[in-house]
Amino acid sequence: MPSNATLHRQRTLGGVIGIVVLAFGLGYHFFPRLFHAEPGEVVRRSVPALPAAAPGGAATINEPAAEELNAGPPLTLAPTAVIAARLSREHAQLPKQLTPDPPKLRALLDRADKALAAGHLGGDQDSAAALYLQAANDKPDSRRAAQGVIDVRARLVAQAERAIALGNAEEAGEQLAALQQLPGSADDVARLAAALKTLTDVRPLLAKASGLLQQGKADQPAGGSALDVYRQVQQLDPQNAVAEQGILDVQHVVLDRALTAVAQNDFAGADKVLAEAQAIRPGSQQLHDVRQRVDDMRTARASGVLAQAHSALDAGNLAMAKQLAAQAQAISPQLAGLAAFEQQLVNAQLYASHKPGQVFSDRYVDLPGQSPAMVVIPTGSFMMGAADDDSDHNAAEQPRHKVDIDRGFAMSRSAITVGQFREFVRESGYVPDSAKRGGASVYDERSGAMRDDGEATWQDDYAGHPAADNLPVVNVSWNDAKAYADWLGRRTGKTYRLPSEAEFAYALRGGTTTRYWWGNGTPGSKVENLTGSKDRSPSGRRWNHAFRDYGDGYWGPAPVMSFAPNPFGLYDMGGNVSEWTADCWHDNYIHAPVDGSAWLNPGCGVRVLRGGSWGSSPEQARSAWRQGADAGVRSGRVGFRVVREL
């Protein structure tokens, strides 16, 4: 037998343990966030049985069976004695004692107190319930006897609730049977009996659900899965924490399937599974975490595929780049950089990796130098020709028809200059028609008209005087213009040519539909080198028919790019000099191509001129104006520009 000192130490240790457990239980119940737990959050953990009261305050710990832990919510609030004390206060209705308890009654009550302290609450004549009831019958006004009955009832209620919470139906039944013998217990008996019945109903269901989960039948088959059984439990017991945890376990199994699908690059399948998981327990933390993981893996995978698409595009494999970009979009439609790559792909398909409006030059491959500055023209459609309501239209400008420019091209920003053409002649040894055939048509200041000058060449300006290098080259034939374009192609390794009439008309308009690219009448600012009423020749001549109240300060061509660009970034398209195009001349647009290509006939000798010049009337500066000229014509009013295919 242990000594008194040993018993004292055991009682002291038991009291300390009881106080610690009490403090933890009350804190967890009333201040769950101090323990990082949200109300309603279910966390699976091992739950020890609550200590029953023992003599001297010592506590004993009893571990419940595993099946009991899985039969109800793991409720841990406070020791049974504490709960009972609270219930005792709630039900305390003591009689008014008229006389002191006699010694015999006090002895009986002492026996009852010891039975209560020992946890011997009911079941026989020596139980606390039987002894307190006997004392109450012997002396109905005994407050101590009445308080003892209340304490026993409270202790039985607390133990029954605890047994139900832990799934111990047998113990709960014993406590309930003892409680039924006490007066004033009808409401508690009814409530606990209903809870015990629920426990009895859900225990086999929980066991069944657990078995189905272990068999891999988490959410399937419909009507026979663990999820279905857990839902059934929740209908019987909405607060059942084991069922709630079981549903989370089912969701976890489903989320594992989503991660498996992602590992197999089946992101569509993963999205479908995530939707199924969302329906099981919306907004759960594990759903949020897995969805984030899937999104991160989706982004990483899509980024890798997009990087491969960039490599394919850089290698010139447009078909593979397009296929890979589609895969990246299927994986992650909102992937950053996808829209930019799609635009790069479009540019590669339509503009050879350039972009509309971009200005570039090609370097020569066999000698120092580079091409004229080129502007990338966007694809699109426009109505070519003059409208019926245009008072200045003529038969050559009709019928008006739609032309589709389906592939981008680049056009020189300005007409080819004297300096650029000089480089061509020097490097190629080409002899222009003005030198080979002799002369050109130049402006005569004395008569105010154009005249033939047998000495004028491409090196001269509109009046037959030596030209500055920054002026547009004039006095060149269609053959000279084509020879220059062919030479550029050989020097750069790219395809250079004269623009088709449709390309020139489309680029001239720059997306506008008005009479001129700048509007329907006299410009409000200096936009082109036109015939203006304010312009004067060196001797003071004026134009007979010009734009009213307009003056650009030039009589004859101006240095290229002296005025404003049109909406496509091209200079001098509607003025300065008229320009050669690749097309043969036709009297109208009947049967004209509608794809932007040149309209050619074998052996044709008359070509199309487009764009107004420094000496053109307002009618000839219209965007729809066109004129035919013999391919050998050299004039101080005619130059050219080139196109580079992309």
XYZ file of N, CA and C in Angstrom, residues 320-438:
357
model
N 4.317 24.792 -87.392
C 4.578 24.251 -86.063
C 4.343 25.303 -84.989
N 4.751 26.541 -85.252
C 4.543 27.618 -84.283
C 3.057 27.823 -84.025
N 2.262 27.771 -85.077
C 0.813 27.938 -84.926
C 0.214 26.791 -84.132
N 0.662 25.573 -84.406
C 0.155 24.401 -83.694
C 0.505 24.470 -82.211
N 1.738 24.836 -81.897
C 2.156 24.924 -80.504
C 1.437 26.053 -79.774
N 1.213 27.170 -80.456
C 0.483 28.277 -79.831
C -0.941 27.851 -79.498
N -1.556 27.065 -80.386
C -2.905 26.563 -80.111
C -2.904 25.636 -78.897
N -1.864 24.826 -78.760
C -1.760 23.945 -77.593
C -1.619 24.772 -76.312
N -0.782 25.792 -76.358
C -0.602 26.643 -75.175
C -1.908 27.326 -74.793
N -2.654 27.772 -75.784
C -3.930 28.430 -75.504
C -4.941 27.445 -74.936
N -4.946 26.213 -75.434
C -5.858 25.199 -74.904
C -5.537 24.892 -73.450
N -4.261 24.899 -73.106
C -3.859 24.609 -71.727
C -4.206 25.774 -70.809
N -3.870 26.995 -71.220
C -4.091 28.170 -70.372
C -4.532 29.341 -71.244
N -5.853 29.500 -71.441
C -6.339 30.566 -72.329
C -5.915 31.964 -71.907
N -5.672 32.177 -70.615
C -5.317 33.510 -70.127
C -3.813 33.686 -69.948
N -3.021 32.828 -70.558
C -1.568 32.880 -70.380
C -1.010 34.226 -70.825
N -0.213 34.830 -69.948
C 0.438 36.092 -70.297
C 1.404 35.876 -71.454
N 1.374 36.766 -72.413
C 2.270 36.671 -73.562
C 1.655 35.944 -74.739
N 0.501 35.292 -74.530
C -0.111 34.535 -75.616
C -0.654 35.465 -76.702
N -1.321 36.537 -76.284
C -1.866 37.480 -77.261
C -0.749 38.126 -78.084
N 0.342 38.472 -77.404
C 1.473 39.086 -78.118
C 2.070 38.102 -79.119
N 2.162 36.825 -78.734
C 2.714 35.843 -79.665
C 1.785 35.633 -80.855
N 0.489 35.609 -80.597
C -0.456 35.450 -81.704
C -0.317 36.599 -82.702
N -0.062 37.807 -82.176
C 0.156 38.933 -83.079
C 1.461 38.757 -83.849
N 2.487 38.238 -83.181
C 3.749 37.955 -83.868
C 3.543 36.903 -84.953
N 2.718 35.922 -84.671
C 2.440 34.872 -85.647
C 1.707 35.439 -86.858
N 0.732 36.304 -86.570
C 0.020 36.960 -87.678
C 0.992 37.796 -88.500
N 1.842 38.548 -87.800
C 2.820 39.369 -88.511
C 3.760 38.509 -89.342
N 4.130 37.348 -88.785
C 5.021 36.454 -89.530
C 4.326 35.913 -90.771
N 3.036 35.609 -90.640
C 2.290 35.072 -91.777
C 2.032 36.138 -92.835
N 1.721 37.358 -92.368
C 1.335 38.412 -93.311
C 2.469 39.363 -93.648
N 3.383 39.558 -92.704
C 4.392 40.597 -92.874
C 5.814 40.090 -92.658
N 6.030 38.779 -92.739
C 7.374 38.208 -92.576
C 8.028 38.680 -91.284
N 7.281 38.599 -90.210
C 7.737 38.934 -88.857
C 7.896 40.431 -88.622
N 7.585 41.252 -89.610
C 7.503 42.685 -89.365
C 6.114 42.986 -88.818
N 5.831 44.237 -88.563
C 4.497 44.614 -88.128
C 4.058 45.865 -88.883
N 2.755 46.037 -89.067
C 2.268 47.188 -89.842
C 2.807 48.506 -89.302
N 3.234 49.354 -90.209
C 3.770 50.653 -89.836
C 5.251 50.645 -89.539
N 5.847 49.473 -89.446
C 7.278 49.388 -89.144
C 8.101 49.901 -90.317
N 9.147 50.636 -90.005
C 10.068 51.162 -91.019
C 11.374 50.368 -90.926
N 11.844 49.880 -92.040
C 13.080 49.101 -92.030
C 13.825 49.309 -93.345
N 15.068 48.877 -93.379
C 15.881 48.869 -94.596
C 16.609 47.547 -94.685
N 16.774 47.033 -95.887
C 17.528 45.801 -96.108
C 18.969 46.145 -96.469
N 19.915 45.490 -95.831
C 21.323 45.706 -96.161
C 21.689 44.924 -97.421
N 22.588 45.500 -98.183
C 23.085 44.806 -99.365
C 23.917 43.601 -98.939
N 23.830 42.554 -99.682
C 24.540 41.332 -99.322
C 25.942 41.259 -99.922
N 26.238 42.077 -100.954
C 27.517 41.933 -101.646
C 28.334 43.214 -101.702
N 27.833 44.305 -101.096
C 28.595 45.552 -101.055
C 28.000 46.435 -99.971
N 28.744 47.436 -99.517
C 28.213 48.318 -98.477
C 26.990 49.076 -98.974
N 26.045 49.289 -98.071
C 24.855 50.038 -98.439
C 23.588 49.324 -98.017
N 22.459 50.009 -98.227
C 21.174 49.440 -97.856
C 20.078 50.028 -98.728
N 18.940 49.383 -98.678
C 17.801 49.799 -99.493
C 17.218 51.102 -98.966
N 16.345 51.749 -99.729
C 15.601 52.889 -99.196
C 14.773 52.453 -97.984
N 14.408 53.403 -97.142
C 13.559 53.092 -95.994
C 12.197 52.618 -96.481
N 11.775 51.455 -95.956
C 10.524 50.834 -96.373
C 9.521 50.864 -95.222
N 8.246 51.040 -95.527
C 7.171 51.040 -94.535
C 6.292 49.824 -94.783
N 6.010 49.067 -93.709
C 5.146 47.896 -93.827
C 3.698 48.361 -93.917
N 3.019 47.971 -94.995
C 1.631 48.361 -95.232
C 0.720 47.250 -94.707
N -0.287 47.592 -93.895
C -1.161 46.553 -93.338
C -2.082 45.954 -94.394
N -2.527 44.753 -94.126
C -3.510 44.130 -95.007
C -4.855 44.815 -94.809
N -5.763 44.589 -95.738
C -7.091 45.183 -95.639
C -7.815 45.164 -96.969
N -8.919 45.861 -97.019
C -9.737 45.962 -98.231
C -10.072 47.423 -98.479
N -10.350 47.757 -99.731
C -10.777 49.124 -100.052
C -11.562 49.111 -101.357
N -12.277 50.198 -101.583
C -13.036 50.367 -102.821
C -12.157 51.142 -103.799
N -11.812 50.489 -104.890
C -10.916 51.084 -105.885
C -11.742 51.712 -106.997
N -11.364 52.938 -107.357
C -12.075 53.647 -108.403
C -12.876 54.800 -107.835
N -13.468 55.590 -108.740
C -14.228 56.769 -108.347
C -15.685 56.415 -108.119
N -16.284 57.078 -107.144
C -17.706 56.876 -106.872
C -18.537 57.578 -107.935
N -19.761 57.131 -108.101
C -20.639 57.725 -109.111
C -20.945 59.185 -108.817
N -20.944 59.550 -107.514
C -21.271 60.936 -107.172
C -20.058 61.854 -107.214
N -18.910 61.338 -107.653
C -17.721 62.171 -107.827
C -17.880 62.922 -109.145
N -18.032 64.238 -109.060
C -18.312 65.037 -110.265
C -17.168 65.013 -111.266
N -15.955 64.653 -110.839
C -14.800 64.651 -111.729
C -14.412 63.260 -112.211
N -15.252 62.260 -111.938
C -14.869 60.903 -112.328
C -14.964 60.758 -113.838
N -14.239 59.788 -114.358
C -14.309 59.487 -115.784
C -14.385 57.980 -115.955
N -14.591 57.555 -117.172
C -14.816 56.136 -117.440
C -13.626 55.275 -117.066
N -12.422 55.839 -117.140
C -11.231 55.056 -116.823
C -11.157 54.707 -115.343
N -11.901 55.425 -114.500
C -11.862 55.204 -113.058
C -13.000 54.321 -112.556
N -13.721 53.704 -113.483
C -14.862 52.877 -113.109
C -14.830 51.550 -113.866
N -15.592 50.553 -113.415
C -16.508 50.589 -112.263
C -15.751 50.494 -110.938
N -16.343 51.129 -109.968
C -15.770 51.050 -108.615
C -15.920 49.609 -108.115
N -14.883 49.078 -107.497
C -14.908 47.671 -107.105
C -14.063 47.456 -105.859
N -14.389 46.393 -105.147
C -13.676 46.075 -103.910
C -12.420 45.277 -104.228
N -11.324 45.665 -103.568
C -10.055 44.956 -103.711
C -9.594 44.517 -102.317
N -9.193 43.262 -102.202
C -8.702 42.718 -100.933
C -7.181 42.584 -100.979
N -6.514 43.237 -100.044
C -5.065 43.100 -99.895
C -4.849 42.100 -98.758
N -4.672 40.823 -99.094
C -4.616 39.760 -98.096
C -3.220 39.524 -97.542
N -2.226 40.058 -98.171
C -0.862 39.864 -97.664
C -0.150 41.210 -97.618
N 0.507 41.441 -96.510
C 1.184 42.709 -96.351
C 2.366 42.854 -97.293
N 2.728 44.074 -97.532
C 3.904 44.382 -98.341
C 4.523 45.641 -97.772
N 5.746 45.932 -98.182
C 6.420 47.150 -97.751
C 6.613 48.050 -98.959
N 6.427 49.352 -98.735
C 6.582 50.342 -99.809
C 7.561 51.404 -99.341
N 8.390 51.882 -100.270
C 9.352 52.917 -99.882
C 8.613 54.146 -99.368
N 9.166 54.760 -98.312
C 8.486 55.877 -97.649
C 8.275 57.053 -98.590
N 9.166 57.192 -99.557
C 9.060 58.309 -100.500
C 9.445 57.811 -101.886
N 9.295 58.683 -102.840
C 9.778 58.364 -104.183
C 11.299 58.191 -104.133
N 11.833 57.381 -105.030
C 13.279 57.170 -105.097
C 13.953 58.502 -105.449
N 15.027 58.802 -104.740
C 15.686 60.094 -104.913
C 16.770 60.025 -105.991
N 17.235 61.206 -106.368
C 18.344 61.296 -107.319
C 19.576 60.591 -106.762
N 19.866 60.791 -105.475
C 21.032 60.161 -104.875
C 20.923 58.644 -104.873
N 19.752 58.105 -104.588
C 19.573 56.648 -104.584
C 19.695 56.080 -106.001
N 19.133 56.786 -106.974
C 19.221 56.308 -108.352
C 20.654 56.425 -108.862
N 21.375 57.448 -108.385
C 22.762 57.623 -108.788
C 23.602 56.428 -108.318
N 23.363 55.987 -107.088
C 24.077 54.821 -106.568
C 23.826 53.613 -107.460
N 22.577 53.420 -107.873
C 22.219 52.298 -108.744
C 22.990 52.358 -110.064
N 23.016 53.533 -110.702
C 23.699 53.670 -111.990
C 25.192 53.426 -111.833
N 25.762 53.965 -110.765
C 27.203 53.823 -110.542
C 27.585 52.372 -110.275
N 26.843 51.677 -109.458
C 27.203 50.322 -109.062
C 26.852 49.277 -110.122
N 25.789 49.545 -110.875
C 25.333 48.525 -111.836
C 25.852 48.754 -113.250
N 26.209 50.004 -113.580
C 26.607 50.307 -114.952
C 25.421 50.466 -115.891
N 24.240 50.509 -115.336
C 23.024 50.656 -116.152
C 23.019 52.027 -116.822
N 22.540 52.066 -118.070
C 22.410 53.325 -118.812
C 20.928 53.654 -118.924
N 20.445 54.665 -118.213
C 19.030 55.016 -118.260
C 18.604 55.485 -119.650
N 17.298 55.396 -119.911
C 16.767 55.759 -121.232
C 17.024 57.216 -121.576
N 17.067 58.089 -120.545
C 17.294 59.508 -120.847
C 18.681 59.731 -121.443
N 19.648 58.880 -121.112
C 20.993 58.973 -121.685
C 21.113 58.135 -122.938
N 20.469 56.978 -122.954
C 20.586 56.065 -124.083
C 19.764 56.538 -125.278
N 18.581 57.024 -125.011
C 17.685 57.425 -126.100
C 17.653 58.931 -126.281
N 18.180 59.667 -125.261
C 18.349 61.110 -125.415
C 17.172 61.933 -124.944
